[in-house]
Short mmCIF file of C-alpha atoms in Angstrom, two decimals:
data_model
loop_
_atom_site.label_atom_id
_atom_site.label_comp_id
_atom_site.label_asym_id
_atom_site.label_seq_id
_atom_site.Cartn_x
_atom_site.Cartn_y
_atom_site.Cartn_z
CA MET A 11 12.09 19.59 11.19
CA ARG A 12 11.68 15.90 10.72
CA PHE A 13 14.14 14.61 13.29
CA LEU A 14 14.27 16.37 16.64
CA ASN A 15 16.75 16.43 19.52
CA TYR A 16 15.98 17.95 22.87
CA CYS A 17 17.18 18.01 26.46
CA VAL A 18 14.78 17.37 29.34
CA TYR A 19 15.50 18.80 32.76
CA THR A 20 13.65 19.53 36.03
CA LEU A 21 13.94 22.56 38.40
CA VAL A 22 12.83 22.10 42.02
CA VAL A 23 11.30 25.31 43.44
CA HIS A 24 10.95 26.31 47.19
CA LYS A 25 10.77 29.60 49.19
CA PRO A 26 14.21 30.60 50.55
CA ASN A 27 15.18 33.88 52.30
CA LYS A 28 16.61 36.85 50.36
CA ARG A 29 20.32 36.06 50.92
CA GLU A 30 19.74 32.41 50.18
CA THR A 31 17.85 33.45 47.09
CA MET A 32 20.85 35.43 45.79
CA ASN A 33 23.19 32.52 46.44
CA LYS A 34 20.79 30.11 44.81
CA LEU A 35 20.41 32.37 41.80
CA ASN A 36 24.17 32.55 41.34
CA HIS A 37 24.40 28.79 41.65
CA LEU A 38 21.46 28.43 39.29
CA LYS A 39 23.16 30.60 36.67
CA ILE A 40 26.22 28.38 36.82
CA LEU A 41 24.10 25.24 36.65
CA ILE A 42 22.16 26.55 33.67
CA LEU A 43 25.38 27.41 31.84
CA LEU A 44 26.76 23.96 32.59
CA PHE A 45 23.48 22.40 31.49
CA LEU A 46 23.42 24.30 28.22
CA PHE A 47 27.03 23.38 27.58
CA SER A 48 26.28 19.72 28.21
CA CYS A 49 23.29 19.80 25.84
CA SER A 50 25.30 21.49 23.13
CA ASN A 51 27.93 18.78 23.47
CA ASN A 52 25.39 15.95 23.61
CA SER A 53 26.68 14.84 27.01
CA LYS A 54 25.16 11.58 28.21
CA LYS A 55 26.84 11.44 31.62
CA ASP A 56 23.72 12.31 33.54
CA SER A 57 21.33 9.38 33.29
CA GLU A 58 18.42 11.76 33.98
CA ILE A 59 19.02 13.66 30.73
CA VAL A 60 17.15 12.22 27.77
CA GLU A 61 18.22 13.16 24.24
CA PRO A 62 15.93 11.25 21.88
CA ASN A 63 16.30 11.48 18.15
CA PHE A 64 12.98 10.47 16.65
CA TYR A 65 11.10 10.56 13.37
CA SER A 66 8.22 12.97 12.93
CA GLN A 67 6.53 13.32 9.56
CA GLY A 68 5.26 16.74 10.60
CA LEU A 69 4.24 18.92 7.67
CA ASN A 70 6.14 16.83 5.13
CA ASN A 71 5.15 14.17 2.63
CA ARG A 72 6.61 10.71 3.27
CA THR A 73 7.63 8.14 0.66
CA ALA A 74 7.24 4.52 1.76
CA ALA A 75 10.23 2.20 2.02
CA GLU A 76 10.23 -1.11 0.18
CA TRP A 77 9.74 -3.21 3.33
CA GLU A 78 6.61 -1.36 4.46
CA PRO A 79 3.20 -3.10 4.30
CA ALA A 80 2.11 -3.84 0.73
CA LEU A 81 -1.07 -5.19 -0.85
CA GLY A 82 0.76 -7.01 -3.63
CA THR A 83 2.92 -6.75 -6.73
CA LEU A 84 2.56 -4.98 -10.07
CA PHE A 85 3.92 -6.67 -13.22
CA VAL A 86 2.92 -6.97 -16.87
CA TRP A 87 1.46 -9.69 -19.06
CA PRO A 88 2.88 -11.19 -21.28
CA LEU A 89 5.39 -12.12 -18.60
CA SER A 90 8.96 -10.92 -18.27
CA ILE A 91 9.42 -12.83 -14.99
CA PRO A 92 9.47 -16.60 -14.25
CA HIS A 93 6.07 -18.25 -13.92
CA LYS A 94 7.17 -19.82 -10.62
CA LEU A 95 7.74 -16.33 -9.25
CA VAL A 96 4.20 -15.37 -10.29
CA ILE A 97 2.83 -18.42 -8.49
CA GLU A 98 4.70 -17.50 -5.30
CA LEU A 99 3.67 -13.85 -5.46
CA ALA A 100 0.03 -14.91 -5.82
CA TYR A 101 0.34 -17.33 -2.91
CA ASP A 102 1.98 -14.73 -0.64
CA ASN A 103 0.03 -11.61 -1.58
CA HIS A 104 -1.95 -10.21 -4.52
CA LEU A 105 -1.17 -9.93 -8.24
CA PHE A 106 -1.77 -6.60 -9.96
CA THR A 107 -1.41 -7.78 -13.54
CA MET A 108 -1.23 -5.16 -16.28
CA VAL A 109 -2.73 -6.25 -19.62
CA GLU A 110 -3.34 -4.35 -22.85
CA ASN A 111 -6.76 -5.72 -23.76
CA GLU A 112 -9.34 -8.42 -23.17
CA ASP A 113 -7.51 -10.99 -25.29
CA SER A 114 -4.39 -10.51 -23.18
CA ARG A 115 -6.44 -10.89 -20.03
CA LYS A 116 -7.98 -14.15 -21.24
CA GLU A 117 -4.55 -15.49 -22.11
CA ALA A 118 -3.28 -14.64 -18.62
CA GLU A 119 -6.34 -16.19 -16.98
CA LYS A 120 -5.77 -19.41 -18.96
CA TRP A 121 -2.22 -19.76 -17.67
CA PHE A 122 -3.10 -18.65 -14.14
CA LYS A 123 -5.74 -21.36 -14.00
CA GLU A 124 -3.22 -23.94 -15.20
CA TRP A 125 -0.80 -22.76 -12.51
CA ARG A 126 -3.59 -23.04 -9.89
CA ILE A 127 -3.54 -19.35 -9.02
CA ASN A 128 -6.64 -18.30 -7.11
CA PRO A 129 -8.48 -15.72 -9.29
CA GLU A 130 -9.43 -13.85 -6.11
CA ASN A 131 -5.74 -13.04 -5.71
CA VAL A 132 -5.59 -11.32 -9.10
CA THR A 133 -6.56 -7.81 -10.19
CA PHE A 134 -6.19 -6.98 -13.88
CA ILE A 135 -5.20 -3.46 -14.89
CA TYR A 136 -5.89 -2.39 -18.48
CA ALA A 137 -3.24 -0.10 -19.94
CA LYS A 138 -1.31 0.38 -23.15
CA GLN A 139 2.20 -1.10 -23.06
CA GLY A 140 5.15 0.74 -24.52
CA VAL A 141 8.71 -0.36 -25.26
CA ASP A 142 9.67 -0.39 -21.56
CA ALA A 143 6.51 -1.96 -20.14
CA TRP A 144 8.38 -4.90 -18.58
CA TRP A 145 10.27 -2.65 -16.18
CA THR A 146 7.46 -1.68 -13.82
CA ARG A 147 10.11 -0.77 -11.22
CA ASP A 148 11.40 2.06 -13.37
CA TRP A 149 8.23 3.69 -14.67
CA GLY A 150 5.90 2.53 -11.89
CA PRO A 151 4.75 4.81 -9.06
CA SER A 152 6.02 4.93 -5.51
CA ALA A 153 3.73 5.42 -2.50
CA VAL A 154 3.57 8.84 -0.90
CA PHE A 155 1.67 9.73 2.26
CA THR A 156 0.89 13.42 2.58
CA ASN A 157 0.96 15.26 5.88
CA LYS A 158 -2.82 14.80 5.94
CA LYS A 159 -2.30 11.02 5.85
CA GLU A 160 -3.56 10.83 2.27
CA TYR A 161 -2.16 8.08 0.05
CA LYS A 162 -1.02 8.99 -3.46
CA LEU A 163 0.84 7.34 -6.33
CA ALA A 164 3.93 9.44 -6.99
CA ASP A 165 4.39 9.46 -10.75
CA GLY A 166 7.77 10.70 -11.96
CA LYS A 167 8.75 11.37 -15.57
CA TYR A 168 9.87 8.36 -17.61
CA ILE A 169 10.18 9.57 -21.18
CA TYR A 170 13.52 8.40 -22.62
CA SER A 171 14.35 4.76 -23.16
CA THR A 172 17.23 3.57 -20.98
CA PRO A 173 19.85 6.25 -20.41
CA VAL A 174 23.40 5.01 -19.75
CA THR A 175 26.68 6.63 -18.79
CA GLY A 176 30.27 5.95 -17.76
CA LEU A 177 31.82 5.97 -14.31
CA ALA A 178 32.36 9.70 -13.95
CA CYS A 179 29.39 11.70 -12.69
CA ASN A 180 30.00 14.32 -15.39
CA ASP A 181 30.11 11.80 -18.25
CA SER A 182 27.64 12.59 -20.99
CA LEU A 183 24.33 10.75 -21.02
CA GLN A 184 23.73 8.26 -23.82
CA PHE A 185 20.79 5.99 -24.68
CA LEU A 186 20.57 2.28 -25.45
CA TYR A 187 17.56 2.40 -27.73
CA LYS A 188 17.15 4.63 -30.77
CA ASP A 189 14.85 4.50 -33.78
CA GLU A 190 15.73 4.17 -37.45
CA ASN A 191 16.44 7.92 -37.57
CA ASN A 192 18.93 7.63 -34.67
CA LYS A 193 16.59 9.47 -32.35
CA VAL A 194 16.14 8.35 -28.75
CA LYS A 195 13.13 6.09 -28.39
CA LEU A 196 10.47 7.69 -26.23
CA THR A 197 8.58 5.84 -23.53
CA GLN A 198 5.64 8.18 -23.16
CA ILE A 199 3.20 5.24 -23.26
CA ASP A 200 4.86 3.67 -20.23
CA ASP A 201 5.11 7.05 -18.51
CA ASP A 202 1.34 7.43 -18.92
CA ALA A 203 0.52 3.91 -17.63
CA THR A 204 0.20 5.19 -14.05
CA ILE A 205 -2.96 7.05 -15.09
CA PRO A 206 -5.13 3.96 -15.81
CA LEU A 207 -3.49 2.25 -12.84
CA SER A 208 -4.63 5.03 -10.52
CA GLU A 209 -8.10 5.22 -12.09
CA GLN A 210 -8.75 1.48 -11.82
CA LEU A 211 -7.40 1.17 -8.28
CA GLY A 212 -8.98 4.40 -7.08
CA PHE A 213 -5.78 6.14 -5.95
CA GLU A 214 -4.88 9.76 -6.64
CA ILE A 215 -1.71 10.66 -8.54
CA LEU A 216 0.97 12.99 -7.25
CA ASP A 217 2.43 14.23 -10.52
CA LEU A 218 6.20 14.74 -10.29
CA PRO A 219 8.07 17.04 -12.70
CA ILE A 220 11.31 15.10 -12.11
CA ASN A 221 12.82 11.83 -13.31
CA ASN A 222 12.87 9.37 -10.42
CA THR A 223 13.50 6.10 -12.27
CA GLY A 224 12.58 3.36 -9.79
CA GLY A 225 15.75 1.30 -10.02
CA SER A 226 17.75 4.47 -9.44
CA VAL A 227 16.01 5.49 -6.22
CA LEU A 228 15.97 3.75 -2.83
CA THR A 229 14.50 5.22 0.36
CA ASP A 230 14.31 4.36 4.05
CA GLY A 231 10.78 5.71 4.57
CA LEU A 232 12.20 8.35 6.95
CA GLY A 233 13.04 11.08 4.46
CA THR A 234 16.38 9.78 3.18
CA ALA A 235 16.98 8.70 -0.43
CA PHE A 236 19.91 7.02 -2.18
CA SER A 237 20.84 7.24 -5.87
CA THR A 238 23.91 7.06 -8.04
CA CYS A 239 24.84 10.28 -9.76
CA ILE A 240 23.27 9.25 -13.07
CA ILE A 241 19.99 10.48 -11.55
CA LEU A 242 21.33 14.05 -11.71
CA ASN A 243 22.33 13.59 -15.35
CA GLU A 244 18.89 12.23 -16.23
CA ASN A 245 17.20 15.24 -14.69
CA LYS A 246 19.66 17.68 -16.25
CA TYR A 247 18.80 16.16 -19.64
CA HIS A 248 15.15 16.73 -18.75
CA GLY A 249 15.82 20.38 -17.86
CA ILE A 250 15.99 20.08 -14.06
CA ASP A 251 19.29 21.19 -12.50
CA SER A 252 20.67 19.52 -9.37
CA GLU A 253 19.53 22.25 -6.99
CA ASN A 254 15.93 22.15 -8.21
CA PHE A 255 15.99 18.35 -8.29
CA LEU A 256 16.84 18.21 -4.59
CA LYS A 257 14.30 20.90 -3.69
CA LEU A 258 11.51 19.11 -5.56
CA ASN A 259 12.39 15.80 -3.93
CA ASP A 260 12.19 17.45 -0.52
CA SER A 261 8.88 19.23 -1.10
CA LEU A 262 7.07 16.46 -3.01
CA LEU A 263 8.58 13.17 -1.84
CA GLY A 264 9.80 14.25 1.59
CA PHE A 265 13.46 13.44 0.84
CA GLN A 266 15.08 15.89 3.20
CA LYS A 267 18.42 14.11 2.81
CA TYR A 268 19.51 12.77 -0.56
CA ASN A 269 22.68 10.64 -0.64
CA ILE A 270 24.12 10.81 -4.15
CA ILE A 271 26.90 8.25 -4.54
CA SER A 272 29.30 7.48 -7.37
CA ASN A 273 28.41 5.40 -10.42
CA PHE A 274 29.68 1.84 -10.14
CA GLU A 275 29.72 0.49 -13.72
CA THR A 276 32.42 1.34 -16.26
CA TYR A 277 29.48 1.87 -18.62
CA GLY A 278 25.85 1.09 -17.92
CA ILE A 279 22.49 2.18 -16.54
CA GLN A 280 24.03 2.68 -13.05
CA HIS A 281 20.83 1.67 -11.26
CA ILE A 282 21.61 1.60 -7.57
CA ASP A 283 19.46 -1.49 -6.92
CA CYS A 284 22.13 -3.55 -8.74
CA LEU A 285 24.82 -2.28 -6.36
CA LEU A 286 23.16 -2.24 -2.96
CA LYS A 287 19.96 -2.73 -1.02
CA LEU A 288 18.52 -0.91 1.98
CA ILE A 289 17.14 -3.69 4.16
CA ASP A 290 15.98 -1.41 6.97
CA GLU A 291 16.46 2.19 8.12
CA GLU A 292 20.02 1.60 9.30
CA THR A 293 21.38 -1.34 7.30
CA ILE A 294 22.81 -1.47 3.77
CA LEU A 295 23.54 -4.71 1.91
CA VAL A 296 26.24 -4.13 -0.73
CA ALA A 297 27.35 -6.44 -3.53
CA GLU A 298 30.98 -7.54 -3.35
CA PRO A 299 32.63 -8.69 -6.63
CA PRO A 300 35.43 -11.25 -6.70
CA ASN A 301 38.70 -9.53 -5.78
CA ASP A 302 40.13 -10.21 -9.25
CA HIS A 303 37.20 -8.52 -11.00
CA GLU A 304 37.71 -5.07 -12.55
CA LEU A 305 34.88 -3.62 -10.45
CA TYR A 306 36.15 -4.86 -7.09
CA ASP A 307 38.12 -1.70 -6.26
CA ILE A 308 35.31 0.54 -7.49
CA TYR A 309 32.73 -1.14 -5.24
CA ASN A 310 35.17 -1.16 -2.34
CA GLU A 311 35.90 2.56 -2.66
CA ILE A 312 32.18 3.36 -2.66
CA VAL A 313 31.85 1.45 0.61
CA THR A 314 34.93 2.81 2.36
CA LYS A 315 34.92 6.41 1.12
CA GLU A 316 31.20 7.10 0.72
CA LEU A 317 28.77 4.74 2.45
CA SER A 318 30.88 4.34 5.59
CA ILE A 319 30.78 8.07 6.37
CA LEU A 320 27.01 8.45 5.99
CA LYS A 321 24.73 8.72 9.00
CA THR A 322 21.30 7.20 9.42
CA PRO A 323 18.28 9.36 10.26
CA TYR A 324 18.97 8.40 13.89
CA ASP A 325 22.49 9.83 13.55
CA ASN A 326 24.26 6.47 13.66
CA PRO A 327 26.73 5.07 11.12
CA TYR A 328 25.04 2.63 8.76
CA LYS A 329 25.59 -1.05 9.38
CA ILE A 330 27.13 -2.19 6.09
CA LEU A 331 26.82 -5.85 5.15
CA LYS A 332 28.23 -7.61 2.09
CA ILE A 333 26.72 -10.15 -0.28
CA LYS A 334 29.36 -11.82 -2.44
CA THR A 335 28.58 -11.93 -6.12
CA GLU A 336 30.28 -13.84 -8.91
CA ARG A 337 30.69 -13.92 -12.68
CA TYR A 338 27.86 -15.66 -14.47
CA LYS A 339 28.60 -14.79 -18.11
CA GLU A 340 32.09 -13.63 -18.98
CA GLU A 341 32.62 -10.58 -16.73
CA ARG A 342 28.97 -9.99 -15.82
CA LEU A 343 28.11 -10.09 -12.13
CA ALA A 344 25.09 -11.85 -10.66
CA ALA A 345 22.76 -9.11 -9.38
CA TYR A 346 21.74 -10.57 -6.01
CA THR A 347 20.89 -7.14 -4.57
CA ASN A 348 18.30 -6.79 -7.33
CA SER A 349 15.83 -8.65 -5.12
CA LEU A 350 12.32 -7.74 -4.06
CA ILE A 351 11.44 -7.29 -0.38
CA LEU A 352 7.68 -7.64 -0.04
CA ASN A 353 6.14 -7.85 3.42
CA LYS A 354 7.97 -10.75 5.11
CA THR A 355 9.48 -12.38 2.02
CA VAL A 356 12.58 -11.71 -0.09
CA TYR A 357 12.42 -12.85 -3.73
CA VAL A 358 15.97 -13.34 -5.08
CA PRO A 359 17.11 -13.72 -8.71
CA LEU A 360 19.40 -16.71 -9.27
CA PHE A 361 21.90 -17.05 -12.11
CA ASP A 362 22.42 -20.81 -12.30
CA ILE A 363 25.92 -20.67 -10.79
CA PRO A 364 27.32 -22.21 -7.57
CA GLN A 365 27.30 -18.77 -5.91
CA ASP A 366 23.48 -18.86 -5.91
CA SER A 367 23.28 -21.04 -2.80
CA ILE A 368 25.74 -18.82 -0.94
CA ALA A 369 23.71 -15.73 -1.88
CA LEU A 370 20.51 -17.31 -0.52
CA LYS A 371 22.34 -18.16 2.70
CA THR A 372 23.54 -14.57 2.99
CA TRP A 373 20.03 -13.22 2.51
CA SER A 374 18.77 -15.62 5.18
CA ASP A 375 21.49 -14.50 7.60
CA VAL A 376 20.87 -10.77 7.16
CA MET A 377 17.04 -11.04 7.17
CA PRO A 378 16.17 -13.31 10.13
CA GLY A 379 12.54 -14.40 10.11
CA TYR A 380 11.98 -13.53 6.45
CA LYS A 381 11.17 -16.21 3.91
CA ILE A 382 13.94 -16.25 1.31
CA LYS A 383 12.85 -17.55 -2.11
CA GLY A 384 15.18 -17.88 -5.09
CA PHE A 385 14.21 -17.99 -8.77
CA LYS A 386 16.14 -19.11 -11.82
CA TYR A 387 14.98 -17.87 -15.20
CA ALA A 388 16.03 -20.24 -17.99
CA LEU A 389 13.68 -19.34 -20.83
CA ASP A 390 13.70 -22.89 -22.21
CA ASP A 391 12.11 -24.05 -18.95
CA GLU A 392 9.26 -21.57 -19.13
CA PRO A 393 5.82 -22.78 -20.34
CA PHE A 394 5.07 -19.43 -21.96
CA VAL A 395 7.66 -17.11 -23.55
CA THR A 396 7.07 -14.47 -26.22
CA GLU A 397 9.40 -14.15 -29.17
CA GLU A 398 10.08 -10.58 -28.11
CA LEU A 399 11.34 -11.74 -24.71
CA ARG A 400 13.52 -14.45 -26.21
CA LYS A 401 14.97 -12.02 -28.74
CA HIS A 402 15.82 -9.56 -25.97
CA TYR A 403 17.36 -11.97 -23.46
CA GLY A 404 18.45 -15.01 -25.44
CA THR A 405 18.35 -18.10 -23.25
CA TYR A 406 18.45 -16.62 -19.73
CA GLY A 407 15.97 -14.06 -18.47
CA TRP A 408 17.93 -12.32 -15.69
CA ASN A 409 20.63 -9.80 -16.52
CA ASN A 410 23.35 -8.15 -14.43
CA GLY A 411 21.65 -4.76 -14.61
CA ASP A 412 18.10 -6.00 -15.08
CA ALA A 413 16.69 -8.69 -12.84
CA LEU A 414 13.83 -9.44 -10.47
CA HIS A 415 13.58 -6.09 -8.67
CA CYS A 416 13.55 -4.21 -11.99
CA ARG A 417 10.41 -5.98 -13.27
CA THR A 418 8.23 -5.84 -10.18
CA ARG A 419 6.75 -3.00 -8.16
CA ALA A 420 4.80 -3.08 -4.92
CA ILE A 421 1.37 -1.58 -4.50
CA TRP A 422 1.62 -0.38 -0.91
CA ASN A 423 -1.13 -0.54 1.67
CA PRO A 424 -2.87 2.87 1.83
CA GLU A 425 -4.10 2.13 5.37
CA MET A 426 -0.80 0.85 6.70
CA LEU A 427 0.32 1.17 10.29
CA PHE A 428 3.76 2.75 10.13
CA ILE A 429 6.33 2.10 12.85
CA SER A 430 9.87 3.36 13.26
CA VAL A 431 12.02 2.82 16.34
CA ASN A 432 15.00 4.70 17.71
CA LYS A 433 16.85 1.73 19.14
CA ILE A 434 18.93 1.73 22.30
CA SER A 435 22.68 1.63 21.62
CA PRO A 436 24.07 -1.94 21.43
CA GLU A 437 26.13 -1.33 24.58
CA VAL A 438 24.94 0.93 27.42
CA ASP A 439 25.88 1.77 30.99
CA SER A 440 23.92 -0.46 33.34
CA ASN A 441 22.86 2.65 35.32
CA GLN A 442 21.65 4.54 32.28
CA LYS A 443 17.94 4.74 31.62
CA LYS A 444 16.82 2.38 28.85
CA LYS A 445 14.15 4.47 27.17
CA VAL A 446 12.85 3.46 23.74
CA PHE A 447 11.09 5.94 21.45
CA ALA A 448 8.78 4.71 18.68
CA THR A 449 6.89 6.62 16.01
CA LEU A 450 3.46 5.12 15.26
CA ILE A 451 1.38 6.58 12.41
CA ASP A 452 -2.04 5.09 11.66
CA TYR A 453 -2.73 5.96 8.03
CA SER A 454 -6.19 4.39 8.21
CA LYS A 455 -7.15 7.35 10.45
CA LYS A 456 -9.21 4.94 12.59
CA GLY A 457 -6.94 5.24 15.57
CA LEU A 458 -4.68 2.92 17.51
CA VAL A 459 -6.18 0.24 19.74
CA GLU A 460 -5.78 1.34 23.35
CA ASN A 461 -3.34 -0.73 25.42
CA LYS A 462 -2.30 -2.75 22.36
CA ASN A 463 0.75 -0.64 21.57
CA GLU A 464 3.52 -2.31 23.48
CA LEU A 465 7.19 -2.89 24.05
CA LEU A 466 7.97 -6.52 24.76
CA TRP A 467 11.31 -7.43 26.34
CA ARG A 468 13.21 -10.22 28.04
CA ILE A 469 16.69 -11.14 29.18
CA ALA A 470 18.42 -13.06 26.40
CA GLY A 471 18.01 -16.78 26.99
CA GLU A 472 14.63 -16.50 28.73
CA THR A 473 11.47 -17.72 27.02
CA GLU A 474 8.81 -15.41 28.50
CA TRP A 475 8.31 -11.86 27.26
CA LYS A 476 7.47 -9.01 29.64
CA THR A 477 5.17 -6.29 28.34
CA ILE A 478 5.24 -2.52 28.82
CA THR A 479 2.47 -0.37 27.34
CA LEU A 480 3.81 2.45 25.19
CA SER A 481 3.04 5.88 26.61
CA PRO A 482 2.21 8.83 24.36
CA THR A 483 4.57 11.80 24.56
CA ASP A 484 3.90 15.48 23.98
CA THR A 485 4.85 14.96 20.33
CA GLU A 486 2.18 13.68 17.95
CA ASN A 487 2.65 10.01 16.96
CA LEU A 488 5.63 9.61 19.30
CA PHE A 489 5.49 7.00 22.07
CA SER A 490 7.99 5.77 24.63
CA ALA A 491 8.63 2.98 27.12
CA GLU A 492 11.39 2.38 29.62
CA ILE A 493 13.03 -0.99 30.15
CA PRO A 494 14.09 -1.60 33.78
CA ASN A 495 17.80 -1.61 34.62
CA TYR A 496 19.55 -4.94 34.98
CA ASN A 497 22.95 -6.14 36.07
CA SER A 498 26.09 -5.51 34.10
CA GLY A 499 26.69 -8.15 31.47
CA GLU A 500 23.01 -8.88 30.84
CA THR A 501 21.77 -8.73 27.23
CA ILE A 502 18.21 -7.51 26.74
CA GLU A 503 16.07 -8.34 23.70
CA TYR A 504 13.01 -6.26 22.80
CA TYR A 505 10.57 -5.34 20.05
CA ILE A 506 7.61 -3.04 19.41
CA SER A 507 4.07 -4.20 18.63
CA ALA A 508 1.08 -2.05 17.64
CA VAL A 509 -2.52 -2.51 16.45
CA SER A 510 -4.89 -0.05 14.75
CA ASN A 511 -8.68 -0.08 14.81
CA SER A 512 -8.60 -0.85 11.07
CA GLY A 513 -7.22 -4.29 11.94
CA GLU A 514 -3.64 -3.58 10.89
CA LYS A 515 -1.03 -5.22 13.13
CA GLU A 516 2.67 -4.42 12.87
CA ARG A 517 5.89 -5.15 14.69
CA ARG A 518 9.40 -3.78 14.59
CA PRO A 519 11.58 -5.54 13.74
CA ILE A 520 9.08 -6.72 11.16
CA THR A 521 9.64 -10.42 11.85
CA ALA A 522 9.71 -10.14 15.66
CA PRO A 523 10.05 -12.10 17.86
CA ILE A 524 12.31 -14.11 15.53
CA ALA A 525 14.27 -10.92 14.94
CA THR A 526 14.68 -8.53 17.87
CA TYR A 527 16.51 -5.39 18.89
CA LYS A 528 19.04 -5.95 21.65
CA PHE A 529 21.54 -4.22 23.90
CA THR A 530 24.05 -5.28 26.55
CA ASN A 531 24.48 -3.64 29.96
CA ASN A 532 28.08 -2.68 30.74
#
């Protein structure tokens, strides 16, 4: 099992006489029955009973979440993203630029030099480009860590060009692009592009027999995935029924729980990254249309009847936040959830409407400590645009179902230091023990730095942080620390910090101490 619950108790043993022994045994039987009953009912009345719910990768594979440590971003040249976005991505991280040949590389280098991009921040990947090359999110690989801490590029099937469907999950699958003989255009070239990517970067491929189109799949890094139900139709078309699809996701990608939600477009690609965004393990950011838009009730029903009843891997209800969207072309909605989270920055598509500034403010509010960067994409303002791009998009490069997230893909750090924290409830009894459990996995295999894995805490309003060293538990990769009790009414802020011998340093929340976990004593 990936998430474990257990009850901890202590028996005090001494040497009584025979009659006392019988009485004690009878009492003990009653106590044990009461104890077992309390465990089965998850009773938290006894502050000495600890019932942690923690993540353990165990014998499973694990697929990385979007916000986990990344080396940089994969995209293609010629560009299908704004040049200012490329400049920012190069400044913040590393560019993995896919080109078809040497001439294409030279062309990219010419423009990169003009845009003052440091060539040391660029790696060129040579690969053939098919009809869907722009959408690296959809055909590109995700990062999977095996139970032996090996890093692999998970390469799903991406063979048919842009399947679409209606609202109902049992609506027939159709395709946007067909050839002159009315046959579905195949994207085998793009499906195969992961092979030269893996060869040139030196990463192994985990070949997946399923369709897991990138824009259709979101994960929390803890074995939970989210998709709209078009993903089942895509796999059924490919010959994989729903039962086998879920089994293969569990065994290969580690998705022990797969949340399939309703489609949200009256007709479209139904990619979930245009509806919502996981921003951490327990928070979902959902687009909210204007209340006079035809999709308002559909989005609202998904939130109230589906997302609101789901539980996080830590068995809590998800915190559901809203980002208001608006019409930008007739009835099309600006796809603000179609943003890229990369390390400590969020890159947001803008649609040249007044709502843009409100969307950036929302992103800033829900992601404290992150840099929020917005990007318009008027093709007439771009220094370099191919005729193919202009023919496809017209005058504006972002679309309601196809924006910034769709055309970028992280290359995750194979030696990352993974952290996940089971947070203390927001409100707790002042007499209850405040024990924090954190999973730390060093994928570099070089070990954690001793005494550098810490919980830092303070009373809200204070400036100095107090430090507690995390203690290993009997469970591999699981650590704990206990925050001292304080008076009722006090709010405590805390975060986790860890360092590996490979030099990786991580915190949770990621932008701590700007962002912190917190609870209030009652």
